[in-house]
Amino acid sequence: SLVKHYCARALQLVNTNPSRDPLQIANAQLNRGNTHLEMGEYSQALASFRTALAMRQKSLPVNHPHLASSHN
C-alpha cells in the first residue's frame, strides 16, 4: 500500500541520515508498526514495536514518558 511505502521510505531516510538520531529511528519504527497494526499485519507490527522499544530503552532513562508509551 501507499502508506507502507511512505513509512518504509521515511525509515530509510532516517537510517541514512548522517546524524542518525536513535529516537527518530525509533519513532519511524513506531509509525511503521502502527501502519502494520492498522492493516492487520500483527507479526510485522510486533517486530517494529519491539525494535522501537529496544532503541528507546538504550536512549532514554527508565522513567521517561516516551519509554512508558512504548509499552502500550
C-alpha positions as YAML, in Angstrom:
chain: A
units: angstrom
residues:
- id: 1
  name: SER
  ca: [0.00, 0.00, 0.00]
- id: 2
  name: LEU
  ca: [0.99, 3.61, -0.36]
- id: 3
  name: VAL
  ca: [1.12, 4.16, 3.40]
- id: 4
  name: LYS
  ca: [3.50, 1.25, 3.86]
- id: 5
  name: HIS
  ca: [5.67, 2.63, 1.07]
- id: 6
  name: TYR
  ca: [5.92, 6.03, 2.74]
- id: 7
  name: CYS
  ca: [6.66, 4.51, 6.17]
- id: 8
  name: ALA
  ca: [9.41, 2.38, 4.68]
- id: 9
  name: ARG
  ca: [10.83, 5.39, 2.84]
- id: 10
  name: ALA
  ca: [10.78, 7.53, 6.00]
- id: 11
  name: LEU
  ca: [12.60, 4.79, 7.88]
- id: 12
  name: GLN
  ca: [15.16, 4.54, 5.09]
- id: 13
  name: LEU
  ca: [15.75, 8.30, 5.14]
- id: 14
  name: VAL
  ca: [16.17, 8.38, 8.90]
- id: 15
  name: ASN
  ca: [18.58, 5.43, 8.80]
- id: 16
  name: THR
  ca: [20.76, 7.05, 6.12]
- id: 17
  name: ASN
  ca: [20.88, 10.44, 7.84]
- id: 18
  name: PRO
  ca: [24.46, 11.14, 8.94]
- id: 19
  name: SER
  ca: [23.31, 12.22, 12.42]
- id: 20
  name: ARG
  ca: [21.24, 9.00, 12.83]
- id: 21
  name: ASP
  ca: [19.29, 10.04, 15.91]
- id: 22
  name: PRO
  ca: [18.16, 6.78, 17.55]
- id: 23
  name: LEU
  ca: [14.96, 8.38, 18.81]
- id: 24
  name: GLN
  ca: [13.98, 9.47, 15.30]
- id: 25
  name: ILE
  ca: [14.61, 5.93, 14.09]
- id: 26
  name: ALA
  ca: [12.52, 4.58, 16.98]
- id: 27
  name: ASN
  ca: [9.67, 6.95, 16.07]
- id: 28
  name: ALA
  ca: [9.84, 5.83, 12.45]
- id: 29
  name: GLN
  ca: [9.68, 2.21, 13.65]
- id: 30
  name: LEU
  ca: [6.63, 3.04, 15.79]
- id: 31
  name: ASN
  ca: [4.91, 4.63, 12.79]
- id: 32
  name: ARG
  ca: [5.72, 1.57, 10.72]
- id: 33
  name: GLY
  ca: [4.36, -0.68, 13.46]
- id: 34
  name: ASN
  ca: [1.14, 1.33, 13.69]
- id: 35
  name: THR
  ca: [0.70, 1.03, 9.93]
- id: 36
  name: HIS
  ca: [1.12, -2.74, 10.08]
- id: 37
  name: LEU
  ca: [-1.27, -2.90, 13.04]
- id: 38
  name: GLU
  ca: [-3.97, -0.96, 11.19]
- id: 39
  name: MET
  ca: [-3.58, -3.33, 8.22]
- id: 40
  name: GLY
  ca: [-3.93, -6.40, 10.42]
- id: 41
  name: GLU
  ca: [-0.30, -7.43, 9.92]
- id: 42
  name: TYR
  ca: [0.26, -8.24, 13.55]
- id: 43
  name: SER
  ca: [3.59, -10.07, 13.40]
- id: 44
  name: GLN
  ca: [5.20, -7.24, 11.39]
- id: 45
  name: ALA
  ca: [3.70, -4.68, 13.78]
- id: 46
  name: LEU
  ca: [5.09, -6.52, 16.79]
- id: 47
  name: ALA
  ca: [8.55, -6.69, 15.23]
- id: 48
  name: SER
  ca: [8.54, -2.93, 14.58]
- id: 49
  name: PHE
  ca: [7.25, -2.16, 18.08]
- id: 50
  name: ARG
  ca: [9.93, -4.36, 19.66]
- id: 51
  name: THR
  ca: [12.65, -2.66, 17.63]
- id: 52
  name: ALA
  ca: [11.37, 0.78, 18.64]
- id: 53
  name: LEU
  ca: [11.18, -0.23, 22.31]
- id: 54
  name: ALA
  ca: [14.74, -1.59, 22.29]
- id: 55
  name: MET
  ca: [16.03, 1.63, 20.73]
- id: 56
  name: ARG
  ca: [14.16, 3.76, 23.24]
- id: 57
  name: GLN
  ca: [15.43, 1.65, 26.14]
- id: 58
  name: LYS
  ca: [19.01, 2.34, 25.05]
- id: 59
  name: SER
  ca: [18.43, 6.10, 24.63]
- id: 60
  name: LEU
  ca: [16.04, 7.15, 27.39]
- id: 61
  name: PRO
  ca: [16.01, 6.99, 31.18]
- id: 62
  name: VAL
  ca: [13.84, 4.27, 32.70]
- id: 63
  name: ASN
  ca: [11.15, 6.73, 33.88]
- id: 64
  name: HIS
  ca: [10.84, 8.69, 30.61]
- id: 65
  name: PRO
  ca: [7.21, 9.01, 29.38]
- id: 66
  name: HIS
  ca: [8.11, 8.04, 25.79]
- id: 67
  name: LEU
  ca: [9.54, 4.80, 27.07]
- id: 68
  name: ALA
  ca: [6.38, 4.14, 29.07]
- id: 69
  name: SER
  ca: [4.20, 4.79, 25.99]
- id: 70
  name: SER
  ca: [6.18, 2.18, 24.06]
- id: 71
  name: HIS
  ca: [4.72, -0.49, 26.34]
- id: 72
  name: ASN
  ca: [1.11, 0.24, 25.29]
...
